[in-house]
Coordinates of C-alpha atoms in Angstrom, one line a residue:
Chain A
M1 CA -6.4 16.4 -4.0
S2 CA -6.7 12.9 -4.0
S3 CA -4.5 10.9 -1.6
P4 CA -2.7 7.8 -2.4
M5 CA -2.2 7.2 1.1
S6 CA -5.4 6.3 1.3
S7 CA -5.4 3.1 -0.5
T8 CA -4.3 0.2 0.8
A9 CA -2.2 -2.7 0.1
S10 CA -3.7 -5.1 -2.5
I11 CA -1.0 -7.7 -1.7
D12 CA -1.7 -9.7 1.4
P13 CA 1.9 -11.1 2.9
N14 CA 0.1 -14.0 4.4
T15 CA -0.8 -15.6 0.5
R16 CA 2.7 -15.5 -0.6
R17 CA 5.0 -18.4 -0.2
V18 CA 8.5 -19.5 0.1
P19 CA 10.0 -21.2 -2.7
P20 CA 11.0 -25.4 -2.2
L21 CA 14.8 -26.2 -2.4
G22 CA 15.8 -22.4 -1.5
G23 CA 14.6 -21.5 -4.9
L24 CA 16.9 -24.3 -6.7
N25 CA 15.1 -25.0 -10.0
V26 CA 15.8 -27.1 -13.6
T27 CA 15.3 -23.9 -15.6
M28 CA 18.1 -21.9 -13.7
L29 CA 20.4 -24.8 -14.5
K30 CA 19.6 -25.1 -18.1
I31 CA 20.0 -21.4 -18.1
E32 CA 23.3 -21.6 -16.5
L33 CA 24.6 -24.3 -18.3
R34 CA 23.6 -22.7 -21.9
R35 CA 25.6 -19.8 -20.7
I36 CA 28.7 -21.4 -19.8
M37 CA 28.5 -23.3 -23.6
R38 CA 28.1 -19.7 -24.9
N39 CA 31.5 -18.8 -23.5
K40 CA 34.4 -19.7 -25.9
R41 CA 37.2 -19.2 -23.7
T42 CA 36.1 -21.9 -21.3
M43 CA 34.9 -24.4 -23.9
I44 CA 38.5 -24.2 -25.7
F45 CA 40.4 -24.6 -22.5
T46 CA 38.1 -27.5 -20.2
L47 CA 37.0 -29.4 -23.8
V48 CA 39.5 -29.0 -26.6
M49 CA 42.7 -28.7 -25.2
P50 CA 42.5 -31.5 -22.7
V51 CA 41.6 -33.4 -26.1
L52 CA 44.3 -32.0 -28.2
L53 CA 47.3 -32.6 -25.5
Y54 CA 46.0 -36.0 -25.5
V55 CA 46.2 -36.6 -29.1
I56 CA 49.6 -34.8 -29.7
I57 CA 51.2 -36.8 -27.0
A58 CA 49.1 -40.4 -26.6
S59 CA 49.9 -40.6 -30.7
N60 CA 53.5 -41.1 -29.8
A61 CA 54.4 -44.6 -30.8
K62 CA 56.7 -45.3 -27.7
Y63 CA 53.8 -44.5 -25.6
T64 CA 51.3 -47.1 -27.4
N65 CA 53.9 -49.8 -27.3
E66 CA 55.2 -49.0 -23.1
R67 CA 53.4 -51.2 -20.5
A68 CA 51.7 -49.3 -17.5
G69 CA 49.8 -51.5 -14.9
S70 CA 47.4 -53.2 -16.9
G71 CA 47.3 -50.9 -19.7
N72 CA 49.5 -48.9 -21.7
V73 CA 51.4 -45.4 -21.6
S74 CA 48.7 -43.8 -23.5
A75 CA 46.3 -45.2 -21.3
Y76 CA 48.2 -43.5 -18.6
I77 CA 48.1 -40.3 -20.5
L78 CA 44.6 -40.9 -21.2
I79 CA 43.7 -40.9 -17.3
S80 CA 45.7 -37.9 -16.8
M81 CA 44.4 -35.7 -19.5
A82 CA 41.0 -36.4 -18.5
T83 CA 41.9 -35.5 -15.0
Y84 CA 43.1 -32.4 -15.9
G85 CA 40.3 -31.5 -18.0
A86 CA 38.0 -32.2 -15.1
V87 CA 40.0 -30.4 -12.7
L88 CA 40.4 -27.1 -15.3
A89 CA 36.4 -27.4 -15.7
S90 CA 35.4 -27.6 -11.9
T91 CA 37.4 -24.8 -11.1
S92 CA 36.3 -22.6 -14.2
G93 CA 32.8 -23.8 -13.2
G94 CA 33.1 -22.3 -9.5
A95 CA 35.4 -19.4 -10.5
M96 CA 32.3 -18.0 -12.3
V97 CA 31.2 -16.5 -9.0
A98 CA 33.9 -14.4 -9.2
T99 CA 32.0 -12.7 -12.3
E100 CA 28.7 -12.7 -10.8
R101 CA 30.6 -10.6 -8.1
A102 CA 31.8 -8.4 -9.9
L103 CA 28.7 -7.6 -12.2
G104 CA 26.5 -7.2 -9.1
W105 CA 24.9 -10.4 -10.3
S106 CA 25.5 -12.1 -6.7
R107 CA 23.7 -8.8 -4.9
Q108 CA 20.5 -8.7 -7.4
L109 CA 20.2 -12.9 -6.6
R110 CA 20.2 -11.8 -2.6
L111 CA 17.2 -9.8 -3.6
T112 CA 15.4 -13.1 -5.0
P113 CA 14.2 -16.3 -2.7
L114 CA 17.5 -17.8 -3.9
S115 CA 19.1 -19.3 -0.8
P116 CA 23.0 -19.1 -0.8
V117 CA 23.3 -22.9 -0.1
A118 CA 21.0 -23.4 -3.2
Y119 CA 23.0 -20.9 -5.3
I120 CA 26.9 -22.7 -4.4
V121 CA 24.8 -26.1 -5.2
V122 CA 23.8 -24.5 -8.8
K123 CA 27.6 -23.6 -9.3
S124 CA 28.9 -27.3 -8.2
L125 CA 26.6 -28.7 -10.6
V126 CA 27.3 -26.7 -13.1
A127 CA 31.0 -27.0 -12.6
L128 CA 30.3 -30.8 -12.0
T129 CA 28.7 -31.2 -15.5
L130 CA 31.6 -29.1 -17.5
G131 CA 33.9 -31.5 -15.8
L132 CA 32.0 -34.3 -17.1
G133 CA 31.7 -33.0 -20.6
S134 CA 35.2 -32.8 -20.4
V135 CA 36.0 -36.1 -18.9
L136 CA 33.8 -37.9 -22.0
A137 CA 35.7 -36.0 -24.4
V138 CA 38.9 -37.2 -23.6
N139 CA 37.7 -40.5 -23.4
V140 CA 35.6 -40.6 -26.5
V141 CA 38.5 -39.0 -28.4
G142 CA 40.9 -41.9 -26.7
I143 CA 38.1 -44.7 -27.9
L144 CA 38.3 -43.4 -31.5
T145 CA 41.9 -42.7 -32.0
N146 CA 42.4 -46.1 -30.7
K147 CA 46.1 -45.4 -29.1
A148 CA 45.1 -46.4 -25.7
D149 CA 44.7 -49.8 -24.4
M150 CA 43.5 -50.6 -21.0
P151 CA 40.9 -53.1 -19.7
T152 CA 37.3 -51.6 -19.8
H153 CA 36.3 -51.6 -16.1
V154 CA 39.9 -49.4 -15.7
W155 CA 38.5 -47.1 -18.6
I156 CA 35.0 -46.7 -16.6
A157 CA 36.7 -46.4 -13.3
G158 CA 39.4 -43.8 -14.1
A159 CA 36.7 -41.8 -15.4
V160 CA 34.5 -41.9 -12.9
I161 CA 37.1 -41.6 -10.3
A162 CA 38.8 -38.2 -12.2
W163 CA 35.1 -36.9 -12.7
A164 CA 33.7 -37.2 -9.0
G165 CA 37.1 -36.1 -7.2
S166 CA 37.5 -33.0 -9.5
I167 CA 34.2 -31.7 -7.1
V168 CA 37.2 -30.6 -4.5
F169 CA 38.2 -28.2 -7.6
S170 CA 34.9 -26.4 -7.6
A171 CA 35.2 -25.8 -4.1
F172 CA 38.7 -24.4 -5.1
G173 CA 37.1 -22.5 -8.0
L174 CA 34.6 -21.1 -5.4
F175 CA 37.3 -20.2 -3.0
M176 CA 39.4 -18.5 -5.5
G177 CA 36.2 -16.6 -7.0
Y178 CA 35.0 -15.1 -3.6
L179 CA 38.8 -14.3 -3.0
L180 CA 39.7 -12.5 -6.5
P181 CA 36.9 -9.7 -7.4
S182 CA 37.9 -10.0 -11.1
E183 CA 35.8 -10.5 -14.1
N184 CA 38.4 -12.9 -15.8
V185 CA 39.8 -14.6 -12.9
M186 CA 40.5 -17.7 -15.4
Q187 CA 43.3 -15.7 -16.6
V188 CA 44.8 -15.6 -13.1
L189 CA 44.0 -19.4 -12.1
G190 CA 44.7 -20.6 -15.9
P191 CA 48.4 -20.6 -15.4
I192 CA 48.2 -21.7 -11.4
M193 CA 46.4 -24.7 -12.6
A194 CA 48.8 -25.6 -15.2
G195 CA 51.4 -25.7 -12.6
L196 CA 49.5 -27.3 -10.1
A197 CA 49.1 -29.8 -12.6
A198 CA 52.6 -30.6 -13.7
I199 CA 53.7 -30.6 -9.6
G200 CA 50.9 -33.0 -9.2
G201 CA 51.9 -35.2 -11.4
L202 CA 49.6 -34.7 -14.3
W203 CA 52.1 -33.6 -17.3
F204 CA 54.7 -36.2 -16.9
P205 CA 55.5 -39.1 -14.0
I206 CA 57.0 -38.1 -11.0
D207 CA 59.3 -40.9 -9.6
K208 CA 58.6 -42.5 -6.5
G209 CA 60.5 -41.3 -3.4
S210 CA 62.3 -38.5 -5.3
V211 CA 62.5 -35.0 -3.6
L212 CA 59.9 -33.8 -6.0
D213 CA 57.5 -36.9 -4.8
H214 CA 57.3 -35.3 -1.5
I215 CA 57.0 -32.1 -2.6
S216 CA 54.4 -33.0 -4.9
A217 CA 52.6 -35.1 -2.2
W218 CA 51.5 -31.6 -0.5
T219 CA 50.1 -30.1 -3.7
P220 CA 46.2 -30.0 -4.3
I221 CA 46.5 -32.4 -7.9
Y222 CA 48.5 -35.2 -6.5
G223 CA 45.9 -37.1 -4.7
L224 CA 43.5 -37.1 -7.6
A225 CA 45.8 -38.0 -10.0
N226 CA 47.1 -40.9 -8.3
L227 CA 43.6 -42.2 -7.3
A228 CA 42.3 -41.7 -10.7
R229 CA 45.5 -43.6 -12.4
W230 CA 45.2 -46.3 -9.6
P231 CA 42.5 -48.5 -11.4
L232 CA 45.4 -49.1 -14.1
Y233 CA 47.8 -50.5 -11.6
G234 CA 45.4 -52.3 -9.2
G235 CA 46.1 -52.8 -5.5
A236 CA 45.0 -50.9 -2.7
P237 CA 45.1 -47.0 -2.8
H238 CA 47.8 -45.5 -0.8
L239 CA 46.5 -43.2 2.4
V240 CA 48.4 -40.7 1.5
W241 CA 46.5 -40.2 -2.0
I242 CA 43.0 -40.2 0.2
V243 CA 44.5 -37.9 2.8
N244 CA 45.5 -35.3 0.3
L245 CA 42.6 -35.4 -1.7
A246 CA 40.3 -34.7 1.6
G247 CA 42.5 -32.3 3.1
W248 CA 42.1 -29.9 0.1
F249 CA 38.5 -30.4 -0.5
A250 CA 38.1 -29.3 3.5
L251 CA 40.3 -26.6 3.3
F252 CA 38.8 -25.2 -0.3
V253 CA 35.2 -25.8 1.5
A254 CA 36.4 -23.6 4.5
G255 CA 37.7 -21.2 2.7
A256 CA 34.9 -20.6 0.5
A257 CA 32.5 -20.7 3.2
W258 CA 34.5 -18.2 5.0
R259 CA 35.1 -15.8 2.2
M260 CA 31.2 -16.4 1.1
S261 CA 30.3 -15.4 4.8
K262 CA 32.2 -12.1 4.5
D263 CA 30.5 -11.5 1.0
T264 CA 27.2 -11.6 2.8
A265 CA 28.0 -9.3 5.6
R266 CA 28.6 -6.5 3.2
V267 CA 27.7 -6.4 -0.4
Chain B
M1 CA -10.0 4.2 -5.3
T2 CA -12.1 4.5 -2.1
S3 CA -14.9 1.5 -3.0
A4 CA -11.6 -1.1 -3.7
T5 CA -10.5 -0.1 -0.1
E6 CA -12.4 -2.4 2.2
H7 CA -12.2 -5.4 0.5
L8 CA -8.3 -4.6 -0.5
G9 CA -7.6 -3.9 3.0
L10 CA -7.7 -7.5 4.6
G11 CA -3.9 -8.1 3.9
S12 CA -2.6 -5.2 5.2
V13 CA -4.3 -5.6 8.5
D14 CA -2.3 -7.5 11.2
P15 CA -3.5 -10.0 14.0
A16 CA -3.7 -7.3 16.2
G17 CA -6.2 -5.5 14.5
G18 CA -4.0 -2.4 13.5
R19 CA -2.8 -1.6 9.8
R20 CA 0.7 -2.9 9.2
P21 CA 3.2 -0.3 7.6
A22 CA 4.8 -1.3 4.6
V23 CA 8.5 -0.4 6.2
S24 CA 9.1 -0.1 9.8
L25 CA 12.4 1.2 11.6
T26 CA 12.5 2.0 15.2
G27 CA 16.0 3.1 16.5
V28 CA 18.1 1.6 13.6
T29 CA 21.7 2.4 13.9
K30 CA 24.6 0.8 11.9
D31 CA 27.9 1.0 12.6
F32 CA 31.3 0.0 10.6
G33 CA 33.9 -0.3 12.7
N34 CA 34.3 3.1 14.0
V35 CA 32.1 4.8 11.3
H36 CA 28.5 5.5 12.6
A37 CA 26.9 5.2 9.2
V38 CA 23.1 5.6 10.9
R39 CA 22.7 6.9 13.8
G40 CA 19.2 6.2 15.0
I41 CA 16.4 6.5 12.4
E42 CA 12.9 6.2 13.3
L43 CA 10.4 5.5 10.2
S44 CA 7.0 4.5 9.5
I45 CA 5.9 4.0 6.0
Q46 CA 2.3 3.2 5.2
P47 CA 1.4 0.8 2.1
G48 CA 0.7 2.9 -0.8
E49 CA 3.0 5.6 0.1
V50 CA 5.5 7.1 -3.0
V51 CA 8.7 8.1 -0.5
A52 CA 11.8 9.9 -1.6
F53 CA 14.7 9.3 0.0
L54 CA 17.5 12.4 -0.4
G55 CA 20.6 12.9 0.9
P56 CA 24.2 13.8 0.1
N57 CA 26.9 10.9 -0.2
G58 CA 27.3 9.3 2.9
A59 CA 24.4 10.1 4.6
G60 CA 23.3 6.3 5.3
K61 CA 20.9 6.5 2.5
T62 CA 22.3 3.5 0.9
T63 CA 23.1 1.7 4.3
T64 CA 19.5 2.0 5.4
I65 CA 18.0 0.7 1.8
D66 CA 20.6 -1.9 2.4
M67 CA 19.0 -2.9 6.0
I68 CA 15.5 -2.7 4.3
L69 CA 16.3 -5.4 1.9
G70 CA 18.0 -7.5 4.2
L71 CA 21.5 -7.1 2.4
S72 CA 23.0 -6.1 6.2
T73 CA 21.9 -6.0 9.3
P74 CA 21.5 -3.1 11.8
T75 CA 23.9 -2.6 14.5
S76 CA 21.0 -2.0 17.0
G77 CA 17.0 -1.3 16.8
S78 CA 14.6 -3.2 14.9
L79 CA 13.2 -3.4 11.5
S80 CA 10.4 -5.2 9.6
V81 CA 9.0 -4.9 6.3
L82 CA 5.1 -5.6 5.8
G83 CA 5.4 -6.7 9.4
L84 CA 8.2 -9.5 8.4
E85 CA 11.8 -9.7 8.7
P86 CA 13.7 -8.5 5.2
R87 CA 14.9 -11.8 4.1
E88 CA 11.3 -13.4 5.0
A89 CA 9.6 -10.5 3.2
I90 CA 12.4 -11.3 0.3
A91 CA 11.9 -15.1 0.1
R92 CA 8.3 -14.4 -0.4
G93 CA 8.7 -11.8 -3.4
L94 CA 7.0 -9.4 -1.5
V95 CA 10.1 -6.7 -1.9
A96 CA 12.1 -6.0 -5.0
A97 CA 14.9 -3.4 -6.0
V98 CA 15.9 -1.5 -9.1
M99 CA 19.5 -1.0 -8.9
Q100 CA 20.9 1.8 -10.8
T101 CA 23.8 -0.1 -12.4
G102 CA 25.0 -3.7 -12.2
G103 CA 22.9 -6.7 -11.3
L104 CA 23.0 -8.1 -15.1
L105 CA 25.0 -11.2 -16.7
K106 CA 26.6 -10.1 -19.9
D107 CA 26.2 -13.2 -21.8
L108 CA 22.2 -14.1 -21.2
T109 CA 19.8 -12.8 -23.4
V110 CA 17.0 -10.5 -22.1
K111 CA 14.4 -13.0 -21.8
E112 CA 17.0 -15.4 -20.3
T113 CA 17.6 -13.3 -17.6
V114 CA 14.0 -12.8 -16.4
E115 CA 13.0 -16.6 -16.9
Y116 CA 16.0 -17.3 -14.6
T117 CA 15.0 -14.4 -12.0
A118 CA 11.0 -15.8 -12.4
S119 CA 12.1 -19.4 -11.7
L120 CA 13.4 -18.1 -8.2
F121 CA 10.1 -17.4 -7.0
A122 CA 7.1 -19.6 -6.0
D123 CA 4.6 -16.9 -7.4
T124 CA 5.5 -15.0 -10.1
R125 CA 4.2 -13.6 -13.5
T126 CA 5.4 -14.6 -16.7
A127 CA 8.6 -13.4 -18.2
D128 CA 6.3 -12.6 -21.6
D129 CA 4.4 -10.1 -19.3
V130 CA 6.9 -8.2 -17.6
L131 CA 9.0 -7.9 -20.8
A132 CA 5.7 -6.4 -22.5
D133 CA 5.2 -4.6 -19.0
A134 CA 8.6 -2.9 -19.2
G135 CA 8.6 -2.5 -23.3
I136 CA 11.0 -4.8 -24.3
S137 CA 9.5 -7.5 -25.9
G138 CA 11.4 -6.6 -29.4
I139 CA 14.4 -7.1 -27.5
A140 CA 13.8 -10.6 -26.0
D141 CA 16.4 -12.6 -27.7
R142 CA 18.8 -10.1 -27.8
L143 CA 22.1 -10.6 -25.2
V144 CA 22.3 -8.0 -22.2
A145 CA 25.8 -6.9 -23.3
K146 CA 24.2 -5.7 -26.6
C147 CA 21.5 -3.2 -24.8
S148 CA 21.7 -0.1 -24.4
G149 CA 21.9 2.0 -20.8
G150 CA 18.3 2.5 -21.2
E151 CA 17.1 -1.0 -22.2
Q152 CA 19.2 -2.5 -19.2
Q153 CA 17.1 -0.1 -16.8
R154 CA 13.9 -1.6 -18.2
L155 CA 14.9 -4.9 -18.0
R156 CA 16.0 -4.3 -14.4
F157 CA 12.4 -2.7 -13.8
A158 CA 10.9 -6.1 -15.6
M159 CA 12.6 -8.3 -13.3
A160 CA 11.6 -6.2 -10.1
L161 CA 8.0 -6.4 -11.1
L162 CA 7.8 -10.4 -11.8
S163 CA 7.3 -11.3 -8.0
D164 CA 4.3 -8.2 -7.9
P165 CA 6.3 -7.3 -4.9
A166 CA 4.3 -5.2 -2.2
L167 CA 7.6 -2.7 -1.9
L168 CA 9.3 -1.5 -4.7
L169 CA 13.0 0.3 -3.7
L170 CA 14.6 2.5 -6.8
D171 CA 17.7 3.6 -6.5
E172 CA 18.2 6.5 -8.9
P173 CA 15.5 5.0 -11.2
T174 CA 15.2 7.5 -14.1
T175 CA 19.1 8.2 -14.5
G176 CA 19.7 7.9 -18.4
M177 CA 16.0 8.3 -19.2
D178 CA 14.7 11.1 -21.3
V179 CA 11.9 13.3 -20.5
E180 CA 9.5 11.5 -22.1
G181 CA 10.6 8.1 -20.7
R182 CA 10.5 9.4 -17.0
R183 CA 7.3 10.5 -17.5
S184 CA 5.9 7.3 -18.8
F185 CA 7.6 5.8 -16.1
W186 CA 6.6 7.8 -13.2
S187 CA 2.9 7.3 -14.3
S188 CA 3.4 3.4 -14.2
I189 CA 4.8 3.6 -10.8
R190 CA 1.9 5.9 -9.7
S191 CA -0.8 3.6 -11.0
D192 CA 0.4 0.7 -9.3
A193 CA 1.0 2.9 -6.0
Q194 CA -2.8 3.5 -6.1
K195 CA -2.9 -0.5 -6.1
G196 CA -1.6 -0.7 -2.7
R197 CA 2.2 -0.8 -4.1
T198 CA 4.7 1.2 -1.5
V199 CA 7.4 2.8 -3.3
L200 CA 10.6 4.0 -1.7
F201 CA 13.4 5.9 -4.2
A202 CA 16.4 7.2 -4.0
T203 CA 17.4 10.2 -6.0
H204 CA 19.7 12.9 -6.8
Y205 CA 16.6 15.3 -9.0
L206 CA 15.2 16.7 -6.2
E207 CA 12.9 17.9 -8.6
E208 CA 11.4 14.5 -9.0
A209 CA 11.1 14.0 -5.5
D210 CA 9.3 17.2 -4.9
Q211 CA 7.0 16.3 -8.3
Y212 CA 6.3 12.3 -7.8
A213 CA 6.6 11.4 -4.1
D214 CA 4.2 11.9 -1.5
R215 CA 6.5 12.4 1.0
I216 CA 10.2 13.3 1.0
I217 CA 12.7 12.2 3.6
L218 CA 16.1 14.1 3.9
I219 CA 18.8 12.1 5.7
S220 CA 22.1 13.8 6.7
Q221 CA 24.6 12.2 9.0
G222 CA 22.7 9.4 9.7
R223 CA 19.8 10.8 10.8
I224 CA 16.3 12.1 9.5
V225 CA 16.6 15.8 9.1
A226 CA 13.3 16.5 7.8
D227 CA 9.9 14.6 6.8
G228 CA 7.1 15.8 5.0
S229 CA 5.6 16.7 1.5
G230 CA 7.5 18.7 -1.2
S231 CA 5.4 22.1 0.1
E232 CA 6.3 21.4 3.7
I233 CA 10.2 20.7 3.3
K234 CA 10.1 23.9 1.0
S235 CA 8.1 26.1 3.9
L236 CA 10.6 24.8 6.2
A237 CA 13.2 26.9 4.7
S238 CA 11.1 29.5 3.7
G239 CA 12.4 32.7 2.4
R240 CA 14.0 34.4 -0.8
T241 CA 17.2 34.7 -1.9
V242 CA 18.7 38.4 -2.5
R243 CA 22.0 38.3 -4.8
A244 CA 23.6 41.4 -6.0
T245 CA 27.0 42.6 -7.5
L246 CA 28.7 44.8 -4.9
E247 CA 32.2 45.4 -4.5
D248 CA 33.7 45.4 -1.3
A249 CA 30.9 43.5 0.1
G250 CA 32.5 42.9 3.2
T251 CA 32.2 45.9 4.7
V252 CA 28.5 45.7 4.5
T253 CA 28.2 42.2 5.9
T254 CA 27.5 42.9 9.2
A255 CA 24.6 45.9 8.2
L256 CA 22.9 43.4 5.9
A257 CA 23.0 40.5 8.9
G258 CA 21.4 42.8 11.2
I259 CA 18.3 43.4 9.1
T260 CA 15.2 42.1 10.5
G261 CA 14.5 38.7 8.7
V262 CA 17.8 38.0 7.5
D263 CA 19.1 34.6 8.1
S264 CA 22.5 34.8 6.5
V265 CA 24.9 36.6 4.5
E266 CA 27.7 35.0 2.0
V267 CA 29.8 36.6 -0.4
R268 CA 31.3 35.0 -2.9
G269 CA 33.8 37.4 -4.9
D270 CA 31.9 40.5 -6.9
S271 CA 28.3 38.7 -5.4
V272 CA 26.6 38.9 -2.1
Y273 CA 24.0 36.3 -1.2
V274 CA 21.6 37.4 1.4
H275 CA 19.0 34.9 2.5
T276 CA 16.1 36.4 4.3
K277 CA 12.4 36.5 5.1
D278 CA 11.9 40.0 4.0
S279 CA 13.5 40.4 0.8
D280 CA 11.9 44.0 0.4
A281 CA 13.7 45.2 3.2
V282 CA 17.2 43.8 1.9
A283 CA 16.5 45.3 -1.4
R284 CA 15.7 48.7 -0.2
Y285 CA 18.7 48.8 1.7
L286 CA 21.1 47.6 -0.9
L287 CA 19.4 49.9 -3.7
T288 CA 19.5 53.2 -1.2
Q289 CA 22.7 52.8 0.9
T290 CA 25.2 50.7 -1.3
A291 CA 26.3 50.8 -4.8
A292 CA 24.8 47.1 -5.1
R293 CA 23.4 46.2 -8.6
D294 CA 22.1 43.7 -10.7
I295 CA 19.8 42.6 -7.6
E296 CA 18.0 39.3 -8.2
I297 CA 15.2 38.0 -5.7
A298 CA 14.6 34.3 -6.0
A299 CA 12.4 32.2 -3.9
K300 CA 14.3 29.1 -2.3
G301 CA 13.7 25.8 -4.0
L302 CA 13.5 22.3 -2.9
E303 CA 17.5 22.1 -3.7
E304 CA 18.3 25.5 -1.5
A305 CA 15.9 23.9 1.6
F306 CA 17.8 20.8 1.5
L307 CA 20.9 22.8 1.4
S308 CA 19.9 24.7 4.4
L309 CA 18.5 21.8 5.9
T310 CA 21.3 19.5 6.0
G311 CA 23.5 22.4 6.1
D312 CA 22.4 23.6 9.5
H313 CA 22.3 20.2 10.9
E314 CA 26.3 20.3 10.0
T315 CA 26.7 23.4 12.0
Q316 CA 24.4 22.0 15.2
G317 CA 26.8 18.7 15.0
A318 CA 29.8 20.5 14.8
G319 CA 28.6 22.7 17.9
Q320 CA 27.8 19.6 19.8

C-alpha cells in the first residue's frame, strides 16, 4: 500500500511573501464600494433622504428670504443636511462590521493576510466615500434648485468640513458595529442618529445660552454641526465645538479599539 | 511519487537539516476562565498527511483548530505551523481553512468573493482558475445569497485553494454533499495531499475518517486519547458485542460479567449487550443457561471504538 506520508511538501514556506500594506489594495476597495451601492436601504437613507429633506424644507420662501450670516437660511439648512447625510453615511459604513461579524466574514478575513488595521482603514475609506457622495448629492441639488444663497468659498468650506468631520462617525459606526452583533444594526442606529441630529442642532437652530444649548454641547453631533456652519458666519470657531468633536472622536476610537481587541481575543 | 521526493523536499527541510512538521504542538493548554478546554496536547503532523480530528462536542477540537489558525493563543505550551508562528503562516498564505457555515457575504457575487479574497494575498492563483477547480465557473455572477448550501461550500473551498496552501484545515467538509460529491471531493483532497499538502479535518462521519484519513486523532476532554490509523484505532477497542433479548436480564449480569473475556455488560430494557473478546463463550452461555433469544454478534466499528475510548477516559477522569 502506498503511503502518502512519504511524499514531501512541494511548497517552500521561504518563497512565500507577505502582502504590502497589510493586504490593503484597490481591488477590495472597489468591490466594497460596489457592495455598498447595492444596498438600497443604505442608498436611500444616506443619499436620497438628506436631499429630499433639504428640498422640502429649504424651498419655503421664508427661508430663502431670511438672512443667516453671509448667506440665507436655506444655505444654513443645506449645510445642516449635508452634515446629516455625511454623518449617517459614515456611521453606516462603519457599522458594516456588525453584519460582517454576524455572517462570519470577519473570521474568514482573519484567515487571510489582511491585517486588522488595514481592515479598519478600508472600512473608514468606504465610509468616507459614501459620506462624500451624500455631501455632494445635497450640494449639487442645492445648486440646481437655486434656493440656497452663500458665497462660493462658504459652499466649499461647509461641504469640506461636513465631509472631513464625518470621519468621527465612521469610528462611531465601527464602535457600534463591534458592540451590537446584529445584521441590521442600522435599524437601531437610524433612530439614534436622528435623535442625536436633533439635539445636536441639525434639524432646528438651538438658541445660544438656552438650557437645550447646554445639553446639546455635550452631544456628539453638536461640534460638527457648528463647525460645518461656521464659514457661513465667519469669525473664530468656538473652542467648545473643537473640543466636542475631538473628545467624541477619541471616545469612539477608544471604544472601537477596545471592542475590536475583545473580538480578536476570541471569535 | 517517490521520484519526485528529492527535488520537492527542499522546502520541508529546516536550516538545522531536520524535517519540518506541518503542524507541531508541544504541551499546549487553553483555559477560558475556570474552564480547561485543552489540557496538554502533544502533536506533530508531517507534510502530506491527511489527518482526521474526532471528538465529541466540547472535547477541545475547535479550540485546538483555532489555535493552529492563530485565531486564539495557547494559555501555555508552544505551537508552530510549518516552522512559523500561526499568524506568520497565514500572512504568507500557507494555511487555509474551510468552515462549515458562514464566512461569506450575501451581497457579493461568487466571483467577487473570490477576487476579494485573492486580492489579499501576495501570491495567488487566479479567480477563474479556482472557480473552475471547484466546479462553479457557471455561477460566477450569481449573488452568494442565491447560492445553495452545496454551492456555498464549493465557494469556500475555491477561496481556500487561492493561495495554494501547504496546510488545509476543514471543519465538517462534506456536510450537505451527496455521495458522489463527497467522493469527488475526497479524491481531489487526496491528490493534493500526494503533492505535499497537509490536510487536517474535523468530521462527525467516523466512517469518513476511517476511509479517507491516514491517521485519526481522538480528542476527549482536552486531551488526545488515541492517535493512529483507522485499523489501529479499531484494534485498540477490539472485541465484539453480543446482543440478546432477555427478560429479567438483571439477574444474570453478574454471571455474564464473570465469563472470561467480558469487558462490560449493559442492560437496556429487554436487551442485554455484552462487550467481549470471546463472543462464542458468551453466546454459548446465553443459549444454554438462559432464556435469551434473537442473539446478534457484531464487530465493533470505529464508532464504538470511539465511544469506548472516550468513555473509558471519562471513567478514569472521574476516578482521579
